Amino acid sequence: MQKQLYLMTVFLLYFLFMVPSFNIASAGAGESTDGENPFTPRAYLIRYWNKEIHNDLPKPAFLISKASPLNSVDAATFTKLAGQNALSDHLPAFCSAANLLCFHDLSPSLEKHDQDANFAQYLNKNFTNYGTGRLGRVDSFKNYSDGDNLPVDSFRRYSRDSTGHNDKFDSYASDANVVDQSFNSYGAGATGGAGKFNNYNEEVNVPNLRFTSYASEGNGRKHSFATYTDETNAGSESFASYGKNGNGAPNDFTSYGHSSNVIGSGFSGYGEAANGANDTFTSYGDDGNVPQNNFKAYGDGGNGGVDSFASYRDQSNVGDDSFQSYAKNSNSAKVNFANYGKSFNEGTDKFTGYGQGSVGQTVGFKIYGVNNTFKEYAKKGVTFGSYTNKSSATMATMGTSGSSVNRWVEPGKFFRESMLKKGTVMPMPDIRDKMPKRSFLPRSISSKLPFSTSKIEELKKIFHAADSSSMESMVKDALSECERAPSAGETKRCVGSAEDMIDFATSVLGRNVVARTTDSVEGSKKNVMIGSVKGINGGKVTKSVSCHQSLFPYLLYYCHSVPKVRVYEADLLDPNSMTKINHGVAICHVDTSAWSQDHGAFVALGSGPGKIEVCHWIFENDLTWATAD
């Protein structure tokens, strides 16, 4: 009995020592813990806040709400599994309980469909061998995965060796978030028929689309991509061995990537050794922001191919295109670049081995852009008409004056400090959080997980990230940004737990700090009127730590402190009724000398690095920390 009492006493003393500020009643406004188990990650976070931050100001309810939702038992269980490197075996349960971003594990499907199929509002499926060897018929994917969060679809050997089979992808995955779709050997060896992608992935956030051996060795099968990835944000698309060894297969890309933001497209081995290929790229990458396209061995060894690039990347902001071994060793290829690369800001185009070793080719560049490199280029059969050079007054004006603002820079995304004045009416950008909903991990779990590019394979195993998948790209991109060397004067850290964020903010600013964000998304994409304005620290230049979400399986923030900023709070009013609709937080960067010339702020406002200050609102679920007034 005495031994039991002794052990209970030791445990109690250990508990009181290890759990900081064990006082549930000390929770501030917006984070009530009435009736809550004191061993949950959320309760621990509130106690940690009270211990580390030395003021009684209200805690930000939105940040507290992102604490891990794990209960005390699950938190202990998954912490133990993380320490044993066994989370991978329990991933679905872990993702569900901890509110993480995880993709469905699609098992191969050999389901047969003997009749025409209409896949309306169908989600997360693996179409393996679907339509293989079919004669005729029509399959329609309309509103498939429309508005879905994290749709994952696999079309492997779809329509392979079919004859006259027509596929229609209309409004496929429109307005979806983090799309992962794989078309592997789609239509390979097919004869006739057509594949139509209309409004495919429109207004999608971070797609990862892979077309591998798509229509390879096909005969006369037509594919059209109309309004494909229109107004899409970030992400990448890969066309590998698309139409390889095909015969008479026309492909039409119309308004592909129109008004998209940082979309990368890779065409590797596209049309290689094909006969009579006919590809048309109309308004491809039009009005886009930094489109990046890589054409490698495109049409290599082809016969009688016709490629047309009309208004390609027209009026986009910057952009980089690489044409490596394009139409190399081909016969009688006809390539026409009309109004190509007329970027709003100067882009970069590289042509390496273009047409090298070809016979009877005709290549025409008409009204072509600037800043291009031609290396090992075919010397015959090439014409340049109305080639724009760097001395062009029109391009120079567009690139430096800011008088012609590209539409990709959303109105109100950047503004001058003088706009923060009572009575000013200005556009409010879309400040809604478009990231998937996720929660922090408890530090007890996050500290046990690998977090470096050197351990990428371990991370991929834990979160079931296949090679070339969206999950792999997401993890690699986040780690790369977190491991990037800080810019001049920047102090940075990526944090996967709220406790880590508190530690970083207090290490830079001290313990008397406040975390601020814009109250809501009211006023987004509308005009607002500035009401009363308050400058933090009296409106003087101050220190701050801003934290922005990164796309990662668990909630991850990129936090950094940059020199010379001013932080403001402002009431936002409806310009017509004059009623308050929101309370915004804005940060103004006084020193922009380290920013690039092609930064969107200078495209929108004119001027250049170091010449003006630039302000922007704090978006939903982002935040900025500053010393309390």
XYZ file of C-alpha atoms in Angstrom:
629
model
C 0.000 0.000 0.000
C 2.765 2.401 0.922
C 4.550 1.557 -2.323
C 1.386 2.395 -4.295
C 0.999 5.754 -2.512
C 4.653 6.501 -3.162
C 4.290 5.774 -6.897
C 1.135 7.912 -7.106
C 2.952 10.789 -5.415
C 5.915 10.527 -7.780
C 3.577 10.470 -10.786
C 1.679 13.537 -9.532
C 4.899 15.493 -8.967
C 6.153 14.473 -12.426
C 2.880 15.534 -14.006
C 2.849 18.942 -12.283
C 6.457 19.498 -13.296
C 6.037 18.481 -16.947
C 2.718 20.218 -17.695
C 3.273 24.001 -17.680
C 0.809 26.322 -15.950
C -1.746 23.637 -15.195
C -4.618 26.043 -14.689
C -7.616 25.474 -16.926
C -9.366 28.571 -15.601
C -6.650 30.804 -17.060
C -7.866 30.332 -20.662
C -8.610 33.635 -22.339
C -11.519 34.781 -24.483
C -12.379 32.563 -27.426
C -10.698 29.415 -26.133
C -12.905 28.070 -23.371
C -11.826 24.712 -21.996
C -14.907 24.063 -19.873
C -15.314 20.320 -19.513
C -12.311 19.618 -21.751
C -9.884 16.866 -20.951
C -6.691 18.626 -19.740
C -4.529 16.073 -21.557
C -5.695 17.006 -25.083
C -3.270 18.826 -27.439
C -5.589 21.861 -27.468
C -5.608 22.172 -23.681
C -1.829 21.819 -23.654
C -1.493 24.567 -26.276
C -3.506 27.006 -24.168
C -1.369 26.278 -21.122
C 1.778 26.680 -23.232
C 0.538 30.047 -24.519
C -0.116 31.260 -20.975
C 3.376 30.192 -19.945
C 5.325 31.665 -22.885
C 3.437 34.882 -23.725
C 3.512 37.542 -21.030
C 0.304 39.502 -21.453
C -3.398 38.972 -20.814
C -4.593 40.006 -24.275
C -7.120 37.706 -25.974
C -5.676 34.774 -27.814
C -6.455 34.572 -31.565
C -9.411 32.195 -31.738
C -8.623 31.167 -35.315
C -5.132 29.960 -34.321
C -6.343 28.087 -31.247
C -8.957 26.383 -33.458
C -6.116 24.880 -35.521
C -4.743 22.931 -32.577
C -4.746 19.198 -33.120
C -8.250 17.714 -32.633
C -6.781 14.464 -31.277
C -8.202 13.310 -27.983
C -5.842 12.362 -25.196
C -5.908 8.616 -25.958
C -5.315 9.047 -29.709
C -2.572 11.596 -29.088
C -0.735 9.131 -26.872
C -1.306 6.246 -29.307
C -0.075 8.074 -32.406
C 2.857 9.570 -30.515
C 3.960 6.055 -29.645
C 3.493 4.888 -33.257
C 5.528 7.861 -34.515
C 8.346 6.911 -32.164
C 8.228 3.363 -33.528
C 8.193 4.529 -37.189
C 4.862 2.744 -37.542
C 2.495 5.582 -38.525
C 2.519 4.461 -42.159
C 0.651 1.284 -41.215
C -2.123 3.331 -39.606
C -2.260 6.285 -42.012
C -6.029 6.379 -42.783
C -6.921 6.370 -39.078
C -4.182 8.899 -38.292
C -5.256 11.261 -41.085
C -8.902 11.094 -40.083
C -8.355 11.597 -36.357
C -5.697 14.316 -36.719
C -7.427 16.194 -39.606
C -4.550 15.874 -42.067
C -4.276 16.124 -45.846
C -3.942 12.586 -47.179
C -4.909 11.086 -50.521
C -7.006 8.027 -51.100
C -5.075 4.828 -51.731
C -6.670 3.606 -54.957
C -6.612 -0.130 -55.428
C -6.583 -1.441 -59.021
C -10.032 -1.846 -60.528
C -11.019 -4.403 -63.139
C -14.676 -3.418 -63.035
C -16.329 -3.941 -66.416
C -18.847 -1.636 -68.083
C -20.660 -3.097 -71.086
C -22.720 -0.022 -71.929
C -22.153 3.686 -72.495
C -21.296 5.258 -69.159
C -22.125 8.638 -67.700
C -19.853 9.455 -64.767
C -21.604 12.433 -63.203
C -20.328 13.631 -59.822
C -18.167 10.513 -59.458
C -15.249 10.669 -57.016
C -11.888 9.006 -56.370
C -11.815 6.000 -58.650
C -9.244 3.874 -60.384
C -10.238 3.160 -63.984
C -7.796 0.384 -64.875
C -8.231 -1.292 -68.260
C -11.506 0.570 -68.654
C -12.752 0.426 -72.240
C -9.853 -1.760 -73.373
C -10.593 -3.151 -76.825
C -14.040 -1.558 -76.981
C -15.827 -0.915 -80.271
C -17.533 2.461 -80.520
C -19.456 3.780 -77.529
C -19.261 7.072 -75.653
C -18.152 7.719 -72.084
C -18.960 11.083 -70.546
C -17.247 12.529 -67.466
C -19.341 15.626 -66.806
C -18.985 17.495 -63.526
C -16.752 14.623 -62.406
C -15.049 15.533 -59.099
C -16.624 18.980 -59.464
C -15.818 21.123 -56.440
C -14.246 18.167 -54.683
C -11.485 18.547 -52.136
C -8.487 16.320 -52.972
C -9.865 14.300 -55.901
C -7.605 11.389 -56.876
C -8.293 9.578 -60.145
C -6.314 7.046 -62.126
C -7.012 6.200 -65.762
C -4.594 3.415 -66.589
C -4.779 1.758 -70.015
C -8.131 3.499 -70.485
C -9.516 2.898 -74.029
C -6.382 0.959 -74.927
C -6.660 -0.789 -78.322
C -10.217 0.514 -78.702
C -11.887 1.384 -82.014
C -14.085 4.449 -82.460
C -14.318 4.993 -78.715
C -15.211 8.576 -77.725
C -14.398 10.073 -74.330
C -15.750 13.391 -73.121
C -14.324 15.148 -70.071
C -16.592 18.173 -69.601
C -16.151 20.413 -66.534
C -14.000 17.665 -65.062
C -12.716 18.496 -61.542
C -13.828 22.108 -61.938
C -13.168 24.292 -58.879
C -11.451 21.378 -57.134
C -8.579 21.568 -54.663
C -5.258 19.684 -54.974
C -6.121 17.450 -57.918
C -4.140 14.268 -58.622
C -4.952 12.553 -61.916
C -2.973 10.030 -63.895
C -3.667 9.047 -67.512
C -1.216 6.226 -68.125
C -1.328 4.525 -71.556
C -4.636 6.268 -72.133
C -5.923 5.412 -75.622
C -2.711 3.602 -76.501
C -3.066 1.686 -79.757
C -6.580 3.068 -80.270
C -8.046 3.535 -83.745
C -10.397 6.388 -84.544
C -12.621 7.912 -81.921
C -11.808 11.058 -79.980
C -10.933 12.310 -76.531
C -12.341 15.712 -75.616
C -11.278 17.676 -72.536
C -13.530 20.728 -72.212
C -13.337 23.047 -69.180
C -11.052 20.444 -67.647
C -9.702 21.444 -64.221
C -11.063 24.961 -64.497
C -10.264 27.186 -61.502
C -8.396 24.352 -59.801
C -5.877 24.808 -57.002
C -2.553 22.941 -57.342
C -3.266 20.241 -59.926
C -0.839 17.433 -60.746
C -1.833 15.854 -64.070
C 0.164 13.135 -65.789
C -0.430 11.879 -69.321
C 2.035 9.013 -69.871
C 2.077 7.209 -73.243
C -1.226 8.928 -73.920
C -2.507 7.843 -77.389
C 0.804 6.091 -78.007
C 0.733 4.104 -81.258
C -2.772 5.360 -81.929
C -4.342 5.648 -85.393
C -6.391 8.666 -86.391
C -7.641 9.328 -82.860
C -8.256 13.028 -82.237
C -7.722 14.771 -78.891
C -8.809 18.269 -78.011
C -8.080 20.308 -74.890
C -10.365 23.367 -74.770
C -10.250 25.769 -71.812
C -7.991 23.255 -70.080
C -6.785 24.378 -66.588
C -8.349 27.805 -67.121
C -7.645 30.200 -64.220
C -5.798 27.447 -62.379
C -3.407 28.113 -59.507
C 0.081 26.585 -59.444
C 0.582 22.891 -60.146
C 2.006 20.998 -63.101
C 1.004 18.915 -66.104
C 3.116 16.279 -67.774
C 2.674 14.831 -71.268
C 5.235 12.015 -71.652
C 5.409 10.030 -74.909
C 2.077 11.586 -75.847
C 1.115 10.299 -79.312
C 4.398 8.455 -79.674
C 4.501 6.315 -82.833
C 1.016 7.545 -83.660
C -0.513 7.895 -87.124
C -2.565 10.902 -88.259
C -3.610 11.891 -84.749
C -4.541 15.612 -84.522
C -4.296 17.351 -81.148
C -5.836 20.735 -80.426
C -4.925 22.841 -77.354
C -7.245 25.897 -77.243
C -7.080 28.373 -74.359
C -4.865 25.909 -72.527
C -3.740 27.391 -69.194
C -5.551 30.686 -69.847
C -5.106 33.193 -66.982
C -3.432 30.503 -64.885
C -0.912 31.153 -62.139
C 2.519 29.473 -62.285
C 1.508 26.402 -64.288
C 4.247 24.124 -65.519
C 3.733 21.855 -68.528
C 6.148 19.216 -69.729
C 5.926 17.636 -73.180
C 8.529 14.862 -73.297
C 8.703 12.621 -76.342
C 5.423 14.156 -77.515
C 4.631 12.868 -81.013
C 7.971 11.073 -81.193
C 8.332 9.025 -84.407
C 4.723 9.882 -85.278
C 3.341 10.048 -88.815
C 1.211 12.974 -89.982
C 0.816 14.492 -86.531
C -1.157 17.734 -86.449
C -0.906 19.771 -83.250
C -2.392 23.214 -82.691
C -1.634 25.388 -79.657
C -3.991 28.412 -79.749
C -3.902 30.981 -76.938
C -1.800 28.521 -74.949
C -0.717 30.116 -71.640
C -2.551 33.313 -72.598
C -2.658 35.982 -69.861
C -0.852 33.624 -67.508
C 1.488 34.364 -64.654
C 4.966 32.825 -65.059
C 3.972 29.831 -67.224
C 6.763 27.293 -67.622
C 6.668 24.867 -70.539
C 9.256 22.296 -71.507
C 9.099 20.597 -74.909
C 11.723 17.851 -75.012
C 12.187 15.614 -78.079
C 8.814 16.895 -79.276
C 8.139 15.367 -82.720
C 11.581 13.768 -82.762
C 11.880 11.514 -85.809
C 8.359 12.351 -86.965
C 7.130 12.370 -90.566
C 5.038 15.145 -92.109
C 4.063 16.678 -88.776
C 2.335 20.076 -88.610
C 2.627 22.183 -85.454
C 1.053 25.587 -84.999
C 1.627 27.942 -82.040
C -0.751 30.921 -82.374
C -0.890 33.622 -79.673
C 1.188 31.287 -77.523
C 1.881 32.818 -74.077
C 0.421 36.100 -75.334
C 0.293 38.882 -72.724
C 1.525 36.592 -69.961
C 3.762 37.772 -67.169
C 7.318 36.542 -67.728
C 7.298 32.787 -68.454
C 9.986 30.340 -69.497
C 9.820 27.890 -72.402
C 12.367 25.318 -73.429
C 12.305 23.538 -76.800
C 14.952 20.814 -76.695
C 15.496 18.621 -79.768
C 12.127 19.831 -81.039
C 11.360 18.163 -84.412
C 14.876 16.751 -84.441
C 15.582 14.217 -87.210
C 12.099 14.778 -88.609
C 10.930 14.705 -92.224
C 8.911 17.505 -93.864
C 7.856 19.028 -90.542
C 5.933 22.296 -90.667
C 6.075 24.511 -87.598
C 4.525 27.945 -87.322
C 5.028 30.318 -84.377
C 2.636 33.267 -84.840
C 2.548 36.008 -82.217
C 4.610 33.780 -79.941
C 5.914 34.876 -76.545
C 4.524 38.418 -76.522
C 4.843 38.435 -72.769
C 3.766 41.345 -70.638
C 7.108 41.172 -68.905
C 10.116 39.695 -70.630
C 10.208 35.903 -70.634
C 12.915 33.451 -71.609
C 12.839 30.966 -74.490
C 15.528 28.416 -75.280
C 15.706 26.433 -78.505
C 18.365 23.716 -78.319
C 18.875 21.357 -81.235
C 15.641 22.644 -82.761
C 15.072 20.901 -86.093
C 18.589 19.509 -86.040
C 19.119 16.762 -88.612
C 15.691 17.372 -90.155
C 14.885 17.138 -93.863
C 12.451 19.379 -95.735
C 11.266 21.244 -92.665
C 9.516 24.619 -92.736
C 9.744 26.708 -89.575
C 8.322 30.192 -89.330
C 8.583 32.726 -86.485
C 6.178 35.633 -87.024
C 5.826 38.522 -84.549
C 8.013 36.673 -82.065
C 8.968 37.900 -78.571
C 12.282 38.809 -76.985
C 15.075 37.243 -74.925
C 15.522 34.018 -76.869
C 18.424 31.630 -77.244
C 18.918 29.456 -80.343
C 21.602 26.793 -79.975
C 22.477 24.099 -82.521
C 19.482 25.246 -84.513
C 18.697 24.023 -88.045
C 20.109 26.563 -90.490
C 17.759 25.859 -93.401
C 14.025 26.217 -93.818
C 13.669 28.795 -91.051
C 12.148 32.263 -91.448
C 11.767 35.102 -88.931
C 9.143 37.745 -89.728
C 8.489 40.846 -87.580
C 10.772 39.521 -84.872
C 10.487 41.805 -81.838
C 13.824 42.926 -80.445
C 14.646 44.520 -77.119
C 14.689 48.008 -78.583
C 10.992 47.821 -79.361
C 9.352 50.836 -77.785
C 6.127 48.948 -77.189
C 7.711 46.105 -75.250
C 9.903 48.471 -73.289
C 6.862 50.486 -72.212
C 4.927 47.379 -71.230
C 7.813 45.972 -69.244
C 8.823 48.986 -67.186
C 6.174 51.689 -66.952
C 3.404 49.728 -65.258
C 0.887 51.597 -67.416
C -0.376 48.360 -68.933
C -1.258 46.109 -66.010
C -1.623 42.431 -66.722
C -4.851 40.878 -65.592
C -3.163 38.172 -63.539
C -2.323 40.755 -60.865
C -5.592 40.826 -58.958
C -6.842 44.347 -58.226
C -6.040 45.321 -54.657
C -3.530 42.531 -54.114
C -0.811 45.166 -53.694
C -1.283 48.824 -52.836
C 0.577 51.897 -51.634
C 0.699 52.994 -48.001
C -1.093 56.247 -48.860
C -4.233 54.196 -49.590
C -4.595 53.368 -45.881
C -6.477 56.581 -45.212
C -10.014 57.032 -43.893
C -12.484 57.437 -46.743
C -10.344 55.719 -49.408
C -12.303 53.319 -51.631
C -10.172 50.482 -52.982
C -10.619 46.952 -54.364
C -10.200 44.112 -51.914
C -8.579 40.991 -53.420
C -9.887 37.525 -52.788
C -8.405 36.884 -49.357
C -10.154 33.539 -48.848
C -7.969 30.651 -47.734
C -7.839 28.231 -50.669
C -5.658 25.682 -48.895
C -7.132 22.331 -47.807
C -8.387 22.343 -44.247
C -5.804 20.841 -41.900
C -4.730 21.012 -38.267
C -1.392 21.312 -36.501
C 0.190 18.177 -35.168
C 1.028 18.050 -31.463
C 4.711 18.758 -30.978
C 5.027 15.311 -29.388
C 4.271 13.817 -32.839
C 5.724 16.395 -35.252
C 9.097 16.289 -33.485
C 9.329 12.557 -34.224
C 8.653 12.861 -37.971
C 11.458 13.437 -40.513
C 11.515 16.905 -42.032
C 14.320 17.329 -44.559
C 14.982 16.607 -48.210
C 17.624 14.106 -47.130
C 14.823 12.011 -45.584
C 12.270 12.476 -48.341
C 11.866 8.731 -48.851
C 10.913 8.277 -45.202
C 8.289 11.019 -45.485
C 6.926 9.531 -48.691
C 6.553 6.170 -46.967
C 4.721 7.672 -43.995
C 2.195 9.575 -46.146
C 1.950 6.956 -48.929
C 3.340 9.330 -51.560
C 3.919 7.535 -54.842
C 6.611 8.637 -57.254
C 5.546 11.651 -59.368
C 2.351 12.002 -57.320
C 0.841 15.204 -55.991
C 1.834 14.204 -52.478
C 5.473 13.783 -53.499
C 5.496 17.174 -55.258
C 3.800 18.808 -52.309
C 6.304 17.456 -49.794
C 9.326 18.248 -51.978
C 8.180 21.812 -52.695
C 7.492 22.585 -49.041
C 10.819 21.160 -47.874
C 12.680 23.048 -50.596
C 11.120 26.349 -49.547
C 11.756 25.666 -45.866
C 15.415 24.788 -46.529
C 15.994 27.739 -48.864
C 18.618 30.190 -47.625
C 16.972 33.311 -46.146
C 16.980 36.467 -48.222
C 18.872 39.570 -47.105
C 17.765 40.566 -43.605
C 15.250 37.705 -43.341
C 14.935 35.341 -40.385
C 12.811 32.295 -41.199
C 11.525 29.018 -39.851
C 8.882 26.479 -40.870
C 6.663 25.355 -38.005
C 4.377 22.323 -37.861
C 3.005 22.884 -34.365
C 1.501 25.927 -32.693
C 4.082 25.620 -29.910
C 6.893 25.914 -32.474
C 5.250 29.036 -33.898
C 5.040 30.607 -30.446
C 8.709 29.804 -29.828
C 9.818 31.393 -33.105
C 7.725 34.534 -32.682
C 8.907 35.112 -29.110
C 12.532 34.434 -30.050
C 12.375 37.321 -32.532
C 10.006 39.734 -30.765
C 10.139 38.877 -27.077
C 7.321 37.524 -24.924
C 4.975 40.550 -24.983
C 3.501 39.818 -28.417
C 0.167 39.791 -30.254
C -0.864 37.643 -33.227
C -3.184 39.420 -35.675
C -5.104 38.472 -38.799
C -7.957 39.936 -40.836
C -11.228 39.163 -39.065
C -13.103 37.546 -41.965
C -13.271 37.322 -45.759
C -16.090 39.864 -46.072
C -15.444 42.342 -48.868
C -13.345 39.921 -50.921
C -13.372 40.698 -54.658
C -15.381 43.864 -54.022
C -14.658 47.528 -53.386
C -14.311 48.488 -49.731
C -13.974 51.815 -47.958
C -11.263 52.358 -45.391
C -12.656 53.362 -41.999
C -10.612 54.133 -38.898
C -6.931 53.194 -39.195
C -4.481 52.368 -36.422
C -0.754 52.017 -36.907
C 0.872 49.383 -34.680
C 3.736 50.844 -32.639
C 2.325 54.266 -33.435
C 2.694 53.649 -37.163
C 6.479 53.528 -36.872
C 8.738 51.017 -38.543
C 8.594 47.926 -36.375
C 9.554 44.291 -36.157
C 7.036 41.654 -37.124
C 6.844 37.940 -37.828
C 4.497 36.953 -40.645
C 3.330 33.366 -41.061
C 1.938 31.936 -44.290
C 0.537 28.475 -44.895
C 2.473 25.915 -46.902
C 0.881 22.960 -48.670
C 1.838 19.906 -46.618
C 0.063 16.859 -45.110
C -0.267 18.570 -41.720
C -0.695 22.283 -41.087
C 2.668 23.888 -41.803
C 3.464 27.590 -41.655
C 6.379 29.411 -43.223
C 7.172 32.123 -40.664
C 9.658 34.892 -41.314
C 10.731 38.243 -40.028
C 11.699 40.830 -42.644
C 13.273 44.209 -41.913
C 11.568 47.594 -42.106
C 7.825 47.045 -42.075
C 4.843 48.952 -40.773
C 1.718 47.129 -39.583
C -1.786 48.593 -39.641
C -5.277 47.678 -38.493
C -8.211 49.182 -40.384
C -11.995 48.968 -40.278
C -13.377 48.024 -43.693
C -16.732 49.517 -44.666
C -19.336 48.877 -47.331
C -18.918 51.899 -49.668
C -22.686 52.207 -50.145
C -24.131 51.653 -46.677
C -20.999 52.843 -44.799
C -21.487 49.970 -42.351
C -18.509 48.047 -41.017
C -18.108 44.669 -42.713
C -14.610 43.613 -41.679
C -11.516 44.532 -39.707
C -8.360 44.126 -41.765
C -4.687 43.795 -40.919
C -2.197 45.124 -43.470
C 1.577 45.015 -43.612
C 3.637 47.539 -45.565
C 7.139 46.601 -46.707
C 9.174 49.794 -46.556
C 12.321 48.242 -48.056
C 11.712 46.413 -51.358
C 15.271 46.648 -52.654
C 15.777 42.849 -52.522
C 12.618 42.107 -54.536
C 12.869 41.038 -58.172
C 12.012 43.428 -60.980
C 9.235 41.147 -62.223
C 7.505 40.917 -58.823
C 3.749 41.220 -59.193
C 3.739 44.318 -56.989
C 5.758 46.283 -59.549
C 3.668 44.958 -62.426
C 0.562 46.237 -60.618
C 1.943 49.486 -59.200
C 4.775 50.354 -61.574
C 8.244 51.396 -60.396
C 10.795 48.830 -59.269
C 12.833 47.341 -56.399
C 13.759 49.781 -53.660
C 11.858 52.671 -55.241
C 8.489 52.302 -53.512
C 6.956 50.685 -50.448
C 4.419 47.894 -51.038
C 1.467 46.944 -48.829
C -0.829 43.934 -48.774
C -3.575 42.550 -46.549
C -3.084 39.548 -44.285
C -5.213 36.818 -45.862
C -7.561 34.411 -44.118
C -5.687 32.006 -41.797
C -2.372 33.797 -42.307
C -1.150 36.011 -39.482
C 1.422 38.545 -38.414
C 2.972 38.820 -34.948
C 4.144 42.116 -33.456
C 5.071 43.519 -30.070
C 1.985 44.473 -28.078
C 1.296 48.210 -27.897
